[in-house]
CSV table of C-alpha atoms in Angstrom, one decimal:
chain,number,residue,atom,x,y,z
S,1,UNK,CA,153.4,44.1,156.5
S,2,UNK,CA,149.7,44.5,157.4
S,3,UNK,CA,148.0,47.8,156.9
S,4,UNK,CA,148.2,50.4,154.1
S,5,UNK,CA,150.4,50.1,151.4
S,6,UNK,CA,153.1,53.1,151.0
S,7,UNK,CA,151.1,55.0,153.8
S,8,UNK,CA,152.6,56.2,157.2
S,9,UNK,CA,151.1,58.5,159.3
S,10,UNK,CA,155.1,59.3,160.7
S,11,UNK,CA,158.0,58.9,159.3
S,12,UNK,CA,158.9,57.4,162.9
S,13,UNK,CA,156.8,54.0,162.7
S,14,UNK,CA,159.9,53.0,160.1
S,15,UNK,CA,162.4,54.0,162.8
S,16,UNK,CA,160.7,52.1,165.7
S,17,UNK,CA,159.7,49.3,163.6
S,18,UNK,CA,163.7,48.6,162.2
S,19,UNK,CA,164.3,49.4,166.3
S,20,UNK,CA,162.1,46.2,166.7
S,21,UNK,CA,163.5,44.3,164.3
S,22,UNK,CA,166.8,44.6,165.2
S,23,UNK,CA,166.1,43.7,169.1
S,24,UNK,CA,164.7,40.1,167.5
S,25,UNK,CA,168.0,39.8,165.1
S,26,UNK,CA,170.3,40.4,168.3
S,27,UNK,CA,168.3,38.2,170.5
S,28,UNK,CA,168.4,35.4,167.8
S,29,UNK,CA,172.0,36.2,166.8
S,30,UNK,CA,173.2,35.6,170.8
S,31,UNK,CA,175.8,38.6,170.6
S,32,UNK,CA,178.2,40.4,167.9
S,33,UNK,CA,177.7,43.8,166.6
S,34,UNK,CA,175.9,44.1,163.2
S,35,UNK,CA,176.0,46.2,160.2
S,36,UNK,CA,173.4,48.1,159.0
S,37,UNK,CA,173.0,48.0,155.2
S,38,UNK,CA,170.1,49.6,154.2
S,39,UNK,CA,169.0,50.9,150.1
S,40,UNK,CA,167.0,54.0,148.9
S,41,UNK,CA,164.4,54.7,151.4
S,42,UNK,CA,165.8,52.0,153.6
S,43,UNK,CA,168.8,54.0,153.9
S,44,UNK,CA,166.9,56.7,155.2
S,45,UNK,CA,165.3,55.0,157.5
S,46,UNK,CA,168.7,53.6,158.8
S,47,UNK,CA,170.1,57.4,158.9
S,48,UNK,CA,166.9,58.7,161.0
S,49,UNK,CA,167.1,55.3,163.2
S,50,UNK,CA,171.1,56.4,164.1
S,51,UNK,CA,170.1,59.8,164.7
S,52,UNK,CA,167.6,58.9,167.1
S,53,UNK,CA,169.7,57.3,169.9
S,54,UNK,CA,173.1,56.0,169.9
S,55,UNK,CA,173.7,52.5,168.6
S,56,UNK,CA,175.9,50.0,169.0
S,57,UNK,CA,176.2,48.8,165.2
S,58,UNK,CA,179.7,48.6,163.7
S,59,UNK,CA,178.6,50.7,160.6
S,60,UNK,CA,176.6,51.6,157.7
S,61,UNK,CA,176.5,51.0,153.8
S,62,UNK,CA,173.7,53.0,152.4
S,63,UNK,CA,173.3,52.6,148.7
S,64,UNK,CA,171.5,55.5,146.3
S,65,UNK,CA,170.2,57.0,150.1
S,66,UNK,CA,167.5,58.9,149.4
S,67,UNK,CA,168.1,61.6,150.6
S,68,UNK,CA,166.4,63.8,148.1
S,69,UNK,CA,164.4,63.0,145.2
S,70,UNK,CA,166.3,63.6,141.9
S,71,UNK,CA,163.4,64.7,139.8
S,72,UNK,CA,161.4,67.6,140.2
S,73,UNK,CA,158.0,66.1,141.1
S,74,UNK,CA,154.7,68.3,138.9
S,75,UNK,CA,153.8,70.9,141.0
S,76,UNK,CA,150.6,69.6,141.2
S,77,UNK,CA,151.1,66.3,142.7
S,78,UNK,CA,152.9,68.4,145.7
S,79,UNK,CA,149.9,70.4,145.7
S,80,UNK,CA,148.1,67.3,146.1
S,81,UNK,CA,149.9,65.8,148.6
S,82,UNK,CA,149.9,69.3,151.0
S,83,UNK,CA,146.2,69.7,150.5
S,84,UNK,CA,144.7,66.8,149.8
S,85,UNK,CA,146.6,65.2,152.1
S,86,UNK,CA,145.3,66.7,154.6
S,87,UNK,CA,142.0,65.2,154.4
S,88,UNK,CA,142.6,61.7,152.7
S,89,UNK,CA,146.1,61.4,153.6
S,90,UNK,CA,146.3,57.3,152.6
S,91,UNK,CA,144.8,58.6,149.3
S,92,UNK,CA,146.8,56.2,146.6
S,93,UNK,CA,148.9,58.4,144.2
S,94,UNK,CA,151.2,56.8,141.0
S,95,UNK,CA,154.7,57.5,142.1
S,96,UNK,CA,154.8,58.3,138.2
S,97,UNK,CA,158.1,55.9,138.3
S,98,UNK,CA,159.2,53.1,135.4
S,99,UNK,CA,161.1,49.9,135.8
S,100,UNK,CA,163.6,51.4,133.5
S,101,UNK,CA,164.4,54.1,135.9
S,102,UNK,CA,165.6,51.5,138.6
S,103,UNK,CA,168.2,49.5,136.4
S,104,UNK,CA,169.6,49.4,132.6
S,105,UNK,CA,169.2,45.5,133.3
S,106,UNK,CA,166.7,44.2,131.0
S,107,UNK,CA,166.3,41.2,133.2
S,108,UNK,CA,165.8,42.8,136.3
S,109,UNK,CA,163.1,45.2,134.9
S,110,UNK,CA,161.2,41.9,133.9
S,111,UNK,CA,161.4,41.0,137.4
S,112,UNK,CA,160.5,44.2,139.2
S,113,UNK,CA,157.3,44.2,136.7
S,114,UNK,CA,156.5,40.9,137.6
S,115,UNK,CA,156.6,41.5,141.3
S,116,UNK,CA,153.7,41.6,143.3
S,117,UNK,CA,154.9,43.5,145.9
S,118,UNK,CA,156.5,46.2,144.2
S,119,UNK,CA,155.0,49.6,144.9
S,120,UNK,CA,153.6,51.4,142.1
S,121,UNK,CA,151.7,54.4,144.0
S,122,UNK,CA,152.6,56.3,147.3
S,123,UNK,CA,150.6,58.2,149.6
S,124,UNK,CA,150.2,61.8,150.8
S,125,UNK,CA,150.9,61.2,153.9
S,126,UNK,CA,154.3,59.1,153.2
S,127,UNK,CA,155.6,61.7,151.0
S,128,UNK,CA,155.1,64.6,153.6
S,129,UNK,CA,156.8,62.3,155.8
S,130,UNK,CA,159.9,61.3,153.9
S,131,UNK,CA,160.2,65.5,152.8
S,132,UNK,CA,160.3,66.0,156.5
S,133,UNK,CA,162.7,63.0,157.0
S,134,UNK,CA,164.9,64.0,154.7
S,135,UNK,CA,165.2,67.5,155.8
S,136,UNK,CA,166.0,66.1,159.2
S,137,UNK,CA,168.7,64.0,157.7
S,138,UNK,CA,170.3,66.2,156.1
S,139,UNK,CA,170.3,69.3,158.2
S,140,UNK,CA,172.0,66.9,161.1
S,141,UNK,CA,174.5,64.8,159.2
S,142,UNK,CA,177.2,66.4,161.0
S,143,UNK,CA,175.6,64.0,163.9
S,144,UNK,CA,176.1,60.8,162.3
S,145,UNK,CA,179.6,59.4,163.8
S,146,UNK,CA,179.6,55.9,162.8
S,147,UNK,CA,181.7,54.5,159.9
S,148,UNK,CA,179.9,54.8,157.0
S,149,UNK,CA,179.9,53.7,153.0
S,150,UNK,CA,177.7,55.5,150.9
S,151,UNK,CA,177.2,53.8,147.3
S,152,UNK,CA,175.3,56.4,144.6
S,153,UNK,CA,174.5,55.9,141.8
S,154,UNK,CA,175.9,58.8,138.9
S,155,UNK,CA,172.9,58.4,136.7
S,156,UNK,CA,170.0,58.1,139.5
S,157,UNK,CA,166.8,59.6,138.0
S,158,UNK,CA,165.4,58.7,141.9
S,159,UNK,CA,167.6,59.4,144.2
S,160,UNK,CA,169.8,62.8,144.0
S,161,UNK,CA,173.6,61.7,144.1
S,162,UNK,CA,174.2,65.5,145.4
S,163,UNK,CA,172.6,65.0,148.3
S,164,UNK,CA,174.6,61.7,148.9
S,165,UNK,CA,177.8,63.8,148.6
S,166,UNK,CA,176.3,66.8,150.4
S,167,UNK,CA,175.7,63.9,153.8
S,168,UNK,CA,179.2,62.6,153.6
S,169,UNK,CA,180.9,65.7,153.4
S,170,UNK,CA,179.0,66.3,156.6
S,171,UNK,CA,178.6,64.1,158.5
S,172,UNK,CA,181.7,63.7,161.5
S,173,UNK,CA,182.5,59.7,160.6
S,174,UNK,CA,186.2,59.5,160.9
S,175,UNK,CA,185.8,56.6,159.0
S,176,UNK,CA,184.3,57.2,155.5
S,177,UNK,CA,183.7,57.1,151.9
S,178,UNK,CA,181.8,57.9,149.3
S,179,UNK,CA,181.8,55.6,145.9
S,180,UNK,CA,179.6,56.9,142.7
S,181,UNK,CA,179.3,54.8,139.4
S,182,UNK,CA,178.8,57.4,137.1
S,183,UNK,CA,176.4,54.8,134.6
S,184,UNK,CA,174.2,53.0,137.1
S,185,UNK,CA,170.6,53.3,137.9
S,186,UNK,CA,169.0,53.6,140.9
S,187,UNK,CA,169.6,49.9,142.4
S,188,UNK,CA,172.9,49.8,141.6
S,189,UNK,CA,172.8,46.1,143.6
S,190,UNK,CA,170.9,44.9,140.4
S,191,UNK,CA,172.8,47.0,137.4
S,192,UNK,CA,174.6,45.0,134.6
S,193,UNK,CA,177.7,46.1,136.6
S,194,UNK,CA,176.4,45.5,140.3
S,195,UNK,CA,179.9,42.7,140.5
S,196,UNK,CA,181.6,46.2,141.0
S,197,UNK,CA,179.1,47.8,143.6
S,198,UNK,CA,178.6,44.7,145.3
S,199,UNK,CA,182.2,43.7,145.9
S,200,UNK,CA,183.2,47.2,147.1
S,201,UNK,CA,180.6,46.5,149.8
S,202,UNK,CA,181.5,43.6,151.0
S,203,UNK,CA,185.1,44.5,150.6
S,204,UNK,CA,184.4,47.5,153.0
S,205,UNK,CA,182.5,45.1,155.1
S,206,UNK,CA,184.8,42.7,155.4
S,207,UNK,CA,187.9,45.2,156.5
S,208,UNK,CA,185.7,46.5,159.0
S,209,UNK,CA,184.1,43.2,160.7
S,210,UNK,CA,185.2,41.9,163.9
S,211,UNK,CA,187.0,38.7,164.1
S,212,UNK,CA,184.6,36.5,166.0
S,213,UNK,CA,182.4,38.1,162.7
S,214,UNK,CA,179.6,40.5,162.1
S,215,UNK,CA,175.9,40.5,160.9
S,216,UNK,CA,174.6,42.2,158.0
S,217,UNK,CA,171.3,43.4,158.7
S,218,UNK,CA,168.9,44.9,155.8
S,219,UNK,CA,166.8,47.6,156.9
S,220,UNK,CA,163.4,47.8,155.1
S,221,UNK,CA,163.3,49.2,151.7
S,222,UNK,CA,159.5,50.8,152.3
């Protein structure tokens, strides 16, 4: 996407621009009511993006949501990012996070180092947002209604698995569930083991579609 990398001056520009993308995907797909399945950040943005109006989706998988960061970030780089974001808020800052934290697959690692496009520093002014996002998130889960899998991953050193239960517990789905695979990473979609995490999504999916059949939309990881 054109501008910044990793910088966002609200954490709303990701709700409007998913808003945007699914209007395209429904005007392409000619009818039917989609999934969302959204990862990490992604699924955050597909939490605030439900809480912001009412949407006609026929569910949600969210895997490792981030809801809240797992890790205790240095005090200073918070310090940082409250004062010094204040002034240079697009100021790049290493995310301080290692290949090896995403997945125990050696392969995988090769190909997230490899990848062009894979963020290695963050902003100021997208951590703010994302604290403030997921403070939102949480503190109105007992808003989100829509049938909902939530796929976390037990040995996250990203996202907090906690906080995954904490927004299930919560939140007033009558339909949902809560899976955790107690020795996979962060993308659990890419661990040695993903066959499991995988099939349970689709499995879920697949009870859940309509007849005529349903679209799986990705929402963006950030």
């Amino acid at each position: 996407s054109a501008g910044r990398r990793w910088h966002v001056s609200s954490f709303r520009d990701y709700v409007d621009d998913l808003d945007v993308f699914m209007a395209r995907v429904r005007e392409a797909d000619g009818g039917g009511t989609p999934f969302v399945v959204a990862h990490s950040q992604g699924a955050l943005v597909a939490i605030e993006w439900a809480l912001a109006a009412r949407r006609d989706v026929s569910g949600f998988v969210l895997s490792s949501p981030y809801l809240r960061l797992a890790m205790k970030p240095p005090a200073l780089k918070i310090l940082v990012a409250q004062v010094v974001g204040r002034v240079i808020p697009w100021l790049p800052v290493s995310t301080g996070l290692r290949v090896v934290d995403l997945t125990s697959d050696v392969e995988m690692q090769r190909w997230t180092d490899s990848d062009p496009l894979y963020g290695r520093a963050t902003t100021p002014s997208w951590f703010n947002a994302s604290q403030r996002a997921q403070a939102d998130a949480m503190s109105r889960a007992r808003e989100f209604d829509y049938p909902l899998l939530v796929l976390a991953a037990g040995a996250d050193r990203i996202a907090d698995a906690a906080a995954a239960r904490a927004f299930v517990s919560a939140a007033r789905s009558a339909d949902k569930e809560l899976r955790i695979y107690d020795r996979m990473q962060h993308e659990i979609f890419n661990e040695r083991d993903r066959d499991r995490s995988i099939g349970d999504a689709v499995a879920w999916l697949s009870d859940r579609a309509p007849r005529e059949g349903a679209k799986g939309i990705d929402a963006p990881r950030g």
